[in-house]
CSV table of C-alpha atoms in Angstrom, one decimal:
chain,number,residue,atom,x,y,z
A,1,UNK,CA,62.6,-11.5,31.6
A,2,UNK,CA,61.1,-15.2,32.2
A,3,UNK,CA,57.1,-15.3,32.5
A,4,UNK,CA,55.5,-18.3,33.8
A,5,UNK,CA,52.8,-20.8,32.9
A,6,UNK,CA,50.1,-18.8,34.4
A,7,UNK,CA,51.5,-15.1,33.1
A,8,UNK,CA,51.4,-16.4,29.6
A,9,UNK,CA,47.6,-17.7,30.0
A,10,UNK,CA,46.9,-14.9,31.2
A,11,UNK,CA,48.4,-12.6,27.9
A,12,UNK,CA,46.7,-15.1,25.9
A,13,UNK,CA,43.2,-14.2,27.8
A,14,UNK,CA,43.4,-10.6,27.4
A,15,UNK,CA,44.3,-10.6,24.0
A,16,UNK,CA,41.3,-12.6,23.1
A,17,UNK,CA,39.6,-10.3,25.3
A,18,UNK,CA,41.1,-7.1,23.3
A,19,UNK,CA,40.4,-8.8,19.9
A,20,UNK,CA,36.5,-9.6,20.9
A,21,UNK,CA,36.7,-5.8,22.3
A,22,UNK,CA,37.7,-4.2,18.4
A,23,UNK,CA,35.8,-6.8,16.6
A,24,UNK,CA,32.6,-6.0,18.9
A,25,UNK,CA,33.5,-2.5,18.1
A,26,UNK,CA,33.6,-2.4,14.7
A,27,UNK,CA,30.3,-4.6,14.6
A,28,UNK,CA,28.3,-2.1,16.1
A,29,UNK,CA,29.7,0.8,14.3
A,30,UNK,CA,28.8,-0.7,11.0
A,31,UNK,CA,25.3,-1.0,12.5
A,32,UNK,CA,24.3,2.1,12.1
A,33,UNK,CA,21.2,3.6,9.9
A,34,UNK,CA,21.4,5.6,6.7
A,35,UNK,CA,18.9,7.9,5.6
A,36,UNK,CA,18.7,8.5,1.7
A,37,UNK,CA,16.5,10.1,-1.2
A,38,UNK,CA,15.5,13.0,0.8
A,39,UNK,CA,15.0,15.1,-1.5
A,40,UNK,CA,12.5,18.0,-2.4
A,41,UNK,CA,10.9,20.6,-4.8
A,42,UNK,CA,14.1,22.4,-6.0
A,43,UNK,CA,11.9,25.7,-6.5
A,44,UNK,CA,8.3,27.2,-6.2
A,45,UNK,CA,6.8,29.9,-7.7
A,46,UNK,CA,3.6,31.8,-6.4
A,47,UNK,CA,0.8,33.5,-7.8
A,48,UNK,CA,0.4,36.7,-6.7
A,49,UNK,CA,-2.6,36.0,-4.6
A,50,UNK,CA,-2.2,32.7,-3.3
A,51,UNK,CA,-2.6,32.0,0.0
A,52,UNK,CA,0.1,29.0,0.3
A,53,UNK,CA,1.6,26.6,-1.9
A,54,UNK,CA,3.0,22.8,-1.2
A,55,UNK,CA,6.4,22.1,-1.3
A,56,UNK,CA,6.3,18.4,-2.0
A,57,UNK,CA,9.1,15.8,-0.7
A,58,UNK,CA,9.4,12.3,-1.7
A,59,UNK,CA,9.8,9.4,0.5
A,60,UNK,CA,12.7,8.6,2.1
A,61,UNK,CA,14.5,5.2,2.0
A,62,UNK,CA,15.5,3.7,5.1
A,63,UNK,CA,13.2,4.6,7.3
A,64,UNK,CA,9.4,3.3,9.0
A,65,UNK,CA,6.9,4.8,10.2
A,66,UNK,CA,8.6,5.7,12.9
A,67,UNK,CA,10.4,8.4,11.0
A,68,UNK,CA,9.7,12.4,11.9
A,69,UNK,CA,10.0,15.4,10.1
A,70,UNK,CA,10.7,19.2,10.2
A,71,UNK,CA,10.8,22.0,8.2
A,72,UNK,CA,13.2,24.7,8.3
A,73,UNK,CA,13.3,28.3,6.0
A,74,UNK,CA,15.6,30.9,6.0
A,75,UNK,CA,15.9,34.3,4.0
A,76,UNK,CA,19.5,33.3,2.8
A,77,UNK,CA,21.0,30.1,2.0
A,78,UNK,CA,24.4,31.1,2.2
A,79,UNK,CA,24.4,31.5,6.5
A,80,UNK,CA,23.4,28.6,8.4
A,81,UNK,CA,22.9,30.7,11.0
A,82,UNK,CA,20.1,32.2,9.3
A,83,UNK,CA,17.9,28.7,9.4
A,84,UNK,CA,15.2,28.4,11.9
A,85,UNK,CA,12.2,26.0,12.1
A,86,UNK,CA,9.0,26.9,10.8
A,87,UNK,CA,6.6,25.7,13.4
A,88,UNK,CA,6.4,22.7,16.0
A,89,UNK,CA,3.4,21.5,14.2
A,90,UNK,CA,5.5,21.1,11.0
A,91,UNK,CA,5.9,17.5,11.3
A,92,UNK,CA,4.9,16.0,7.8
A,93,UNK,CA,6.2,14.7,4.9
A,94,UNK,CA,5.6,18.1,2.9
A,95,UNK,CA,4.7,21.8,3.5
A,96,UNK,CA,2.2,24.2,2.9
A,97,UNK,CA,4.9,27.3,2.5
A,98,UNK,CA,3.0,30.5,2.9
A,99,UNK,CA,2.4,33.5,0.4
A,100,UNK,CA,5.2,36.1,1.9
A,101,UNK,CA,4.6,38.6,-1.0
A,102,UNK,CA,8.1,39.9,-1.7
A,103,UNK,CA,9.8,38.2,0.7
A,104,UNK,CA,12.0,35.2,-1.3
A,105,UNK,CA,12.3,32.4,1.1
A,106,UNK,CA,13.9,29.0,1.4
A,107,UNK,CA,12.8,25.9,2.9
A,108,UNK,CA,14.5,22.5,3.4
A,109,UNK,CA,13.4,19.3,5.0
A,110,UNK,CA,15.0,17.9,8.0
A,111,UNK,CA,14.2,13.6,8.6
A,112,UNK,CA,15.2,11.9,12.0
A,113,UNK,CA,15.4,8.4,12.5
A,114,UNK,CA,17.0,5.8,15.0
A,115,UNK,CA,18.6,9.3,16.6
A,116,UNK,CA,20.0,10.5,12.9
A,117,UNK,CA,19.4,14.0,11.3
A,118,UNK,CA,19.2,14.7,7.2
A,119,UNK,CA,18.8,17.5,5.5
A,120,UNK,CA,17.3,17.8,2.4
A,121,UNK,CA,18.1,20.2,-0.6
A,122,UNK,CA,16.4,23.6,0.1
A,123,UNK,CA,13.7,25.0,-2.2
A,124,UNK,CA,13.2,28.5,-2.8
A,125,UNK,CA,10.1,30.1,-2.7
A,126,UNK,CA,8.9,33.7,-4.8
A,127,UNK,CA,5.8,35.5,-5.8
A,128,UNK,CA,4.4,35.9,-9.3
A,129,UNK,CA,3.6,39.6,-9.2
A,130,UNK,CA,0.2,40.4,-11.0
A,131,UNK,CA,-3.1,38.6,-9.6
A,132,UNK,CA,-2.9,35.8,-12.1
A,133,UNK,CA,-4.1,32.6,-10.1
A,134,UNK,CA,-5.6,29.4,-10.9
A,135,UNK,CA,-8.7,27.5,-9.4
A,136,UNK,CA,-11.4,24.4,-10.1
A,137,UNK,CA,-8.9,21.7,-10.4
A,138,UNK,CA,-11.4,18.8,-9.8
A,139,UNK,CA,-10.4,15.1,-10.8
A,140,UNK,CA,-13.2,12.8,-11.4
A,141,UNK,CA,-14.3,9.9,-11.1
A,142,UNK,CA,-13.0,10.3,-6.9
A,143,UNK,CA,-13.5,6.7,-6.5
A,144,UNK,CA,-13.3,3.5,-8.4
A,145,UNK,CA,-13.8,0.1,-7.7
A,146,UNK,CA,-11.8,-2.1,-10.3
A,147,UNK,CA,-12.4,-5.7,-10.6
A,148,UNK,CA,-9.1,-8.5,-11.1
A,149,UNK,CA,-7.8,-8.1,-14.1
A,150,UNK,CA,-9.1,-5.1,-15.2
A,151,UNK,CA,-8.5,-1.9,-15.9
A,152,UNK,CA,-9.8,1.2,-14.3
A,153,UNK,CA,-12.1,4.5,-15.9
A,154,UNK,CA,-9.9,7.0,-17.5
A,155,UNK,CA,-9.9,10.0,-15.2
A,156,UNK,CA,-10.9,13.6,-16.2
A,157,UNK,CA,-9.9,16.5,-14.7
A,158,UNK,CA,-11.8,19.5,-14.8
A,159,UNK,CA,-11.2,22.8,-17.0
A,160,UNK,CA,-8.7,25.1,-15.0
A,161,UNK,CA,-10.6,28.8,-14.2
A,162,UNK,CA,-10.0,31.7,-12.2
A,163,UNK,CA,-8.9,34.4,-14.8
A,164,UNK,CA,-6.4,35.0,-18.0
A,165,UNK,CA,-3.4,33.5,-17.8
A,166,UNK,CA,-2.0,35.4,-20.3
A,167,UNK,CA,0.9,36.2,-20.9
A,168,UNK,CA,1.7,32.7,-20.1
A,169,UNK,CA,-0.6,31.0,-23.1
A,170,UNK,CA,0.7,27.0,-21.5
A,171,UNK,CA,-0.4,25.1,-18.7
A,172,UNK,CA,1.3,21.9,-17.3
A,173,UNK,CA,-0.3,19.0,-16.0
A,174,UNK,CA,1.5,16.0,-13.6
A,175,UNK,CA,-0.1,13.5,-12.6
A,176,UNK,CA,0.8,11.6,-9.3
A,177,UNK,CA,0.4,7.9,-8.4
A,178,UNK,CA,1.1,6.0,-4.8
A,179,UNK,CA,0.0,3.5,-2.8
A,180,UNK,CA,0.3,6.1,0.1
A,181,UNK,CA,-1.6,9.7,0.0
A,182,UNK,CA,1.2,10.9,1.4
A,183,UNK,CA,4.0,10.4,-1.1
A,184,UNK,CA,3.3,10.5,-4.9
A,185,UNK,CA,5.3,9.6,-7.9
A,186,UNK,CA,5.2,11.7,-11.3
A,187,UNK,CA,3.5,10.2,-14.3
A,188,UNK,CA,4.3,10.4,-17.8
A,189,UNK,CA,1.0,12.3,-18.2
A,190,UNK,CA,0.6,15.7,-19.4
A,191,UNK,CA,-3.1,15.7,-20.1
A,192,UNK,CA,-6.1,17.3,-18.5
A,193,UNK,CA,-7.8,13.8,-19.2
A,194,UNK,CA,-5.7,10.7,-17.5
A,195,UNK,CA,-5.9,6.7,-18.4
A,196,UNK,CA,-4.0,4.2,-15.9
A,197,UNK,CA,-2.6,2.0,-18.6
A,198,UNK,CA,-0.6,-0.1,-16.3
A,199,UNK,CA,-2.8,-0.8,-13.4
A,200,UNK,CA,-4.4,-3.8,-13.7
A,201,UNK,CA,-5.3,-5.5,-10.5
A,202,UNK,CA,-5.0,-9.1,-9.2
A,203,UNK,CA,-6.8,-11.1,-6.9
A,204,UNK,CA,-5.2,-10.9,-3.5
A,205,UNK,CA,-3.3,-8.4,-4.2
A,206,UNK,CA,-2.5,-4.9,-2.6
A,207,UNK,CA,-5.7,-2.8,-3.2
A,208,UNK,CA,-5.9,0.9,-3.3
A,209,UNK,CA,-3.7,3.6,-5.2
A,210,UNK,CA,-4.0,7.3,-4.9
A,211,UNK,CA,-3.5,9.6,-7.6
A,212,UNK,CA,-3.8,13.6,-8.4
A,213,UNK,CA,-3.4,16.3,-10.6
A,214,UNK,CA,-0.6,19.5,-10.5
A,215,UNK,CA,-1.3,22.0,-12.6
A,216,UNK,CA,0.5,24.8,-13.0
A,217,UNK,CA,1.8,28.0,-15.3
A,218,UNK,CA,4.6,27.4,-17.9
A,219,UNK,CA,6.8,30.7,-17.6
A,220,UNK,CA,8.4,31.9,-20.4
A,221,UNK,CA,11.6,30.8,-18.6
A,222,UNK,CA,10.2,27.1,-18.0
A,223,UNK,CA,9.5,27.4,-14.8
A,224,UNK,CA,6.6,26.0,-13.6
A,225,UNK,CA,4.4,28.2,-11.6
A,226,UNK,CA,1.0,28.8,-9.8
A,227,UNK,CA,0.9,25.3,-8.8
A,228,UNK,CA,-2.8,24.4,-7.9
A,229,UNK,CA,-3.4,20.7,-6.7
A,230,UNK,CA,-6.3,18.8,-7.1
A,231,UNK,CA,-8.4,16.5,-5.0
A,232,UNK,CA,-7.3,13.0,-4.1
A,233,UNK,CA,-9.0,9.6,-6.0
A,234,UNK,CA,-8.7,6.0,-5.1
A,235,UNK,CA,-9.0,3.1,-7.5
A,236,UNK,CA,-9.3,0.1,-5.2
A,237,UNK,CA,-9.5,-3.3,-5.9
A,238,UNK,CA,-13.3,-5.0,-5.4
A,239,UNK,CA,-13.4,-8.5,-4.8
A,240,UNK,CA,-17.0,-9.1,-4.6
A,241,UNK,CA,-17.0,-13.1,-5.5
A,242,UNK,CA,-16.1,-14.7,-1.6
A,243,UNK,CA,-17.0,-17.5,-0.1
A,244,UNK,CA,-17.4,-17.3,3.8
A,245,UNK,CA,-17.6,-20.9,4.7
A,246,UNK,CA,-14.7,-22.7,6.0
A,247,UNK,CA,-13.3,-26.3,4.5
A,248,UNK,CA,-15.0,-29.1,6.1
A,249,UNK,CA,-15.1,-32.8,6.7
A,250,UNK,CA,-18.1,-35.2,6.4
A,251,UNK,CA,-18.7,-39.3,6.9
A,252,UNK,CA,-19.5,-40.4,3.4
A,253,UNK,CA,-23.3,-40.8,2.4
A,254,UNK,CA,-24.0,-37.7,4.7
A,255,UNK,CA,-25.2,-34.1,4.1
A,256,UNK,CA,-22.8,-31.6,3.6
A,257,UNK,CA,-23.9,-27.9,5.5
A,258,UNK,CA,-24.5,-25.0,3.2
A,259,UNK,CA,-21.9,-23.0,1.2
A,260,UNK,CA,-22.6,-19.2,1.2
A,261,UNK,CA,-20.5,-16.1,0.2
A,262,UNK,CA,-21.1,-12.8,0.3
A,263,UNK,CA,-24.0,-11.3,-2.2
A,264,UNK,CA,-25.4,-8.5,-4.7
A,265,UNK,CA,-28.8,-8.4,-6.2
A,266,UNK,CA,-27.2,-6.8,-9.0
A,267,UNK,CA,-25.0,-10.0,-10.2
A,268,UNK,CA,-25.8,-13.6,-11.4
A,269,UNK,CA,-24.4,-16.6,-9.6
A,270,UNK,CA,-23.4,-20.4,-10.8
A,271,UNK,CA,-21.3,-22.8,-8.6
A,272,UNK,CA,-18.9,-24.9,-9.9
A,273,UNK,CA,-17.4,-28.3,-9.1
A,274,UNK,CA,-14.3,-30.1,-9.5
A,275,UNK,CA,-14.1,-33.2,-11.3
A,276,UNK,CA,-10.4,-34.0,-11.0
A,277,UNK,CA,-9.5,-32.8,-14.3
A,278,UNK,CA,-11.5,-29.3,-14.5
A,279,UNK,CA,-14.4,-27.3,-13.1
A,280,UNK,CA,-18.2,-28.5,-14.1
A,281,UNK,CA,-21.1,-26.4,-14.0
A,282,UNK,CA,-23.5,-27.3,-11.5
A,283,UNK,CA,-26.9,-27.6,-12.8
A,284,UNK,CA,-29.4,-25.6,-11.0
A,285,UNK,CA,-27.0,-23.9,-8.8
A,286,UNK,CA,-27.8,-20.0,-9.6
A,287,UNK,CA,-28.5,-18.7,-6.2
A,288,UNK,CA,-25.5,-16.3,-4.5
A,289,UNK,CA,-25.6,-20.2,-1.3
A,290,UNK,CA,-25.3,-23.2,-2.4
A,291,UNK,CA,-26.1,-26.7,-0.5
A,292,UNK,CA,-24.2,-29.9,-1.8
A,293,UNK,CA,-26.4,-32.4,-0.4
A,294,UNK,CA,-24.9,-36.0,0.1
A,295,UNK,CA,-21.6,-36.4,-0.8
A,296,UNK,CA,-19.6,-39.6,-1.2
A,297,UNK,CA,-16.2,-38.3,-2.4
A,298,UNK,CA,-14.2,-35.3,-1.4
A,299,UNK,CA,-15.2,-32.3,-3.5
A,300,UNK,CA,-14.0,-29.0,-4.3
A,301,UNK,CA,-16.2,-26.6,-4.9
A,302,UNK,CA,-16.4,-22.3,-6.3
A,303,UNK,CA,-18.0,-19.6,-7.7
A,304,UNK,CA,-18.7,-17.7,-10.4
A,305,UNK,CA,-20.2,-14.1,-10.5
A,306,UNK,CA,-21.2,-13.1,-13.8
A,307,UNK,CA,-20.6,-9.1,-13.6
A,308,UNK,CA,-21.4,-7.2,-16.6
A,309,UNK,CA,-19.3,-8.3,-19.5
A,310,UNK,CA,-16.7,-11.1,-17.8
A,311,UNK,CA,-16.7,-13.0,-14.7
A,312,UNK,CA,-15.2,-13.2,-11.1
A,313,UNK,CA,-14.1,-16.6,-9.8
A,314,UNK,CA,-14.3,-16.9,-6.2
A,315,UNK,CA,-12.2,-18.8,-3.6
A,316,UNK,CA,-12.2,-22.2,-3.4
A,317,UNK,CA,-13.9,-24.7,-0.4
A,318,UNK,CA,-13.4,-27.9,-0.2
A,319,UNK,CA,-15.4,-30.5,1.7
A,320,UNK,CA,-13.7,-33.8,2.3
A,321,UNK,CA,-15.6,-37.2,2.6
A,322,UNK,CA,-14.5,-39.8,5.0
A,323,UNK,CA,-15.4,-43.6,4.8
A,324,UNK,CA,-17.9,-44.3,7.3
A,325,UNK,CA,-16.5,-46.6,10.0
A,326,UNK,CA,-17.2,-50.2,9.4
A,327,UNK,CA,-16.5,-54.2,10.9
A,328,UNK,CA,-16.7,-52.6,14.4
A,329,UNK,CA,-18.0,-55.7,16.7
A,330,UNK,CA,-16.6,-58.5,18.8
A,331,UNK,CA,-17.7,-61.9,18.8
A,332,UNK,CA,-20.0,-63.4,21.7
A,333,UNK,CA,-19.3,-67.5,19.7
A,334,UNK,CA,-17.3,-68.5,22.9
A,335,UNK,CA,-18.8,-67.5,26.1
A,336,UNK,CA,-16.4,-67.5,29.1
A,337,UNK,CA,-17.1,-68.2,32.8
A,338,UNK,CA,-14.6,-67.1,35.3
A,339,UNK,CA,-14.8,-67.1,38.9
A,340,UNK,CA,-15.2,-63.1,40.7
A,341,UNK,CA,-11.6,-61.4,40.8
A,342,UNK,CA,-10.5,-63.2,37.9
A,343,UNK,CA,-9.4,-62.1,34.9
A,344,UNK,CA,-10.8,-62.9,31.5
A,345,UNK,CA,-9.0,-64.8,28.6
């Protein structure tokens, strides 16, 4: 069989066609999402007259805030069929599983994003017969404000109360840490009493972390049970020291406007200046504004706020000086005289 010129262009076409076709095909099938780490509590264990207890999931990877949740339970884990959802208005990242008395249920987590479903593991949930529960976890201090480069107040948590614990003569403490209340991570803190060794804060950088304490009942079996959480504290990052005034630009021999930055009676100021080779105290200059008066060079200038034991530098503004604008005139030595329309020389 013979083709001709224009049947062979033609093949060649729609196999570059067919090619593009498999190769766009595979492209967008390698585009798809993955959902990972969603996992949760592998078990909880009730007191006997607790009204609910969290079931605690971490955060997913792979996902924005665009992701949603549900949770599912089911008397049996062994029949899918047995699964149903828990409520409409189940739609965060954990679960408040309620007290069902003798009724063992299981939960799991189900996350959707970009149009994909996962499952998490499923978590069992039983009662602690008896009417052993737990109460007064409180963490102090709820709020802290921690200056660059320091550390923050070691954290107390209050004395657990609400009855004998007995048999069970142990009670375990985790600590959680995040930079979203949502999600924590466990610490290696087992204490009533918590210090943030690692958290010391720089200028500019991300501000707030959230922590809290579990505490629960050691059984026997070394399961952990009872789980009573405690209030949420923040440690955020104050940056008191800030100078509002924007960078500017002056004719030399000329007054410079004021300087000013934010301000607490309860702090000492000094201004600094930059000499080219390191900052200067400026005499005088104590209030929380400062005004540089005539300048002739371009000058950086900060702050200083003396707070308690150390000191908080501020941003830096810098005011540059321009030559003033000289041998601007024209010489009148040569008068012309020209006749009307004419142009001059």
């Amino acid at each position: 069989m013979r083709f001709s010129n224009l049947h062979i262009v033609a093949i060649i076409l729609m196999l570059i066609i067919s090619i593009n076709s498999v190769s766009f095909s595979q492209n967008f099938l390698k585009q798809t999402d993955s959902i990972s780490n969603n996992t949760i509590d592998k078990y909880k264990i009730y007191c006997g007259n607790s009204t609910s207890i969290p079931i605690m999931g971490s955060k997913p990877n792979g996902v924005d805030l665009t992701v949603k949740y549900y949770w599912i339970k089911s008397p049996d884990t062994l029949n899918t069929a047995f699964w149903t959802q828990t409520s409409p208005s189940d739609t965060f990242p954990n679960y408040l599983a309620p007290n069902l008395g003798a009724i063992q249920m299981f939960y799991k987590r189900i996350v959707i994003f970009n149009g994909i479903e996962d499952t998490s593991n499923a978590c069992v949930v039983k009662v602690l017969p008896g009417s052993i529960s737990l109460s007064e976890n409180i963490v102090n201090p709820t709020i802290q404000s921690v200056y660059p480069g320091h550390l923050p107040l070691t954290f107390f948590g209050s004395n657990i109360t609400g009855g004998s614990v007995s048999p069970f003569d142990s009670l375990k403490y985790v600590w959680l840490k995040s930079q979203d209340p949502n999600f924590g991570i466990a610490l290696a803190a087992t204490e009533g009493t918590y210090f943030e060794p690692n958290l010391i804060f720089n200028e500019g950088a991300d501000t707030t972390f959230y922590y809290d304490r579990f505490v629960y009942i050691l059984l026997p079996t070394a399961e952990l049970a009872c789980v009573l959480p405690s209030n949420l504290v923040e440690v955020v990052l104050n940056d008191t020291n800030f100078i509002f005034t924007s960078d500017t630009i002056i004719c030399s021999g000329t007054d410079a406007s004021l300087i000013s930055g934010n301000s607490d009676t309860n702090y000492t100021y000094q201004w600094q200046k930059y000499n080219g080779t390191s900052w200067e105290y400026i005499f005088g200059a104590t209030n929380f504004e400062y005004f540089p008066g005539i300048l002739t060079n371009t000058t950086k200038f900060r702050r200083v706020v003396h707070i308690s034991s150390y000191n908080l530098i501020s941003n830096i503004i810098t005011i540059y000086v321009t030559p003033n604008i000289s041998n601007n005139f024209i010489s009148d030595e040569s008068p012309q005289q020209i006749c009307a329309g004419q142009s001059g020389a």
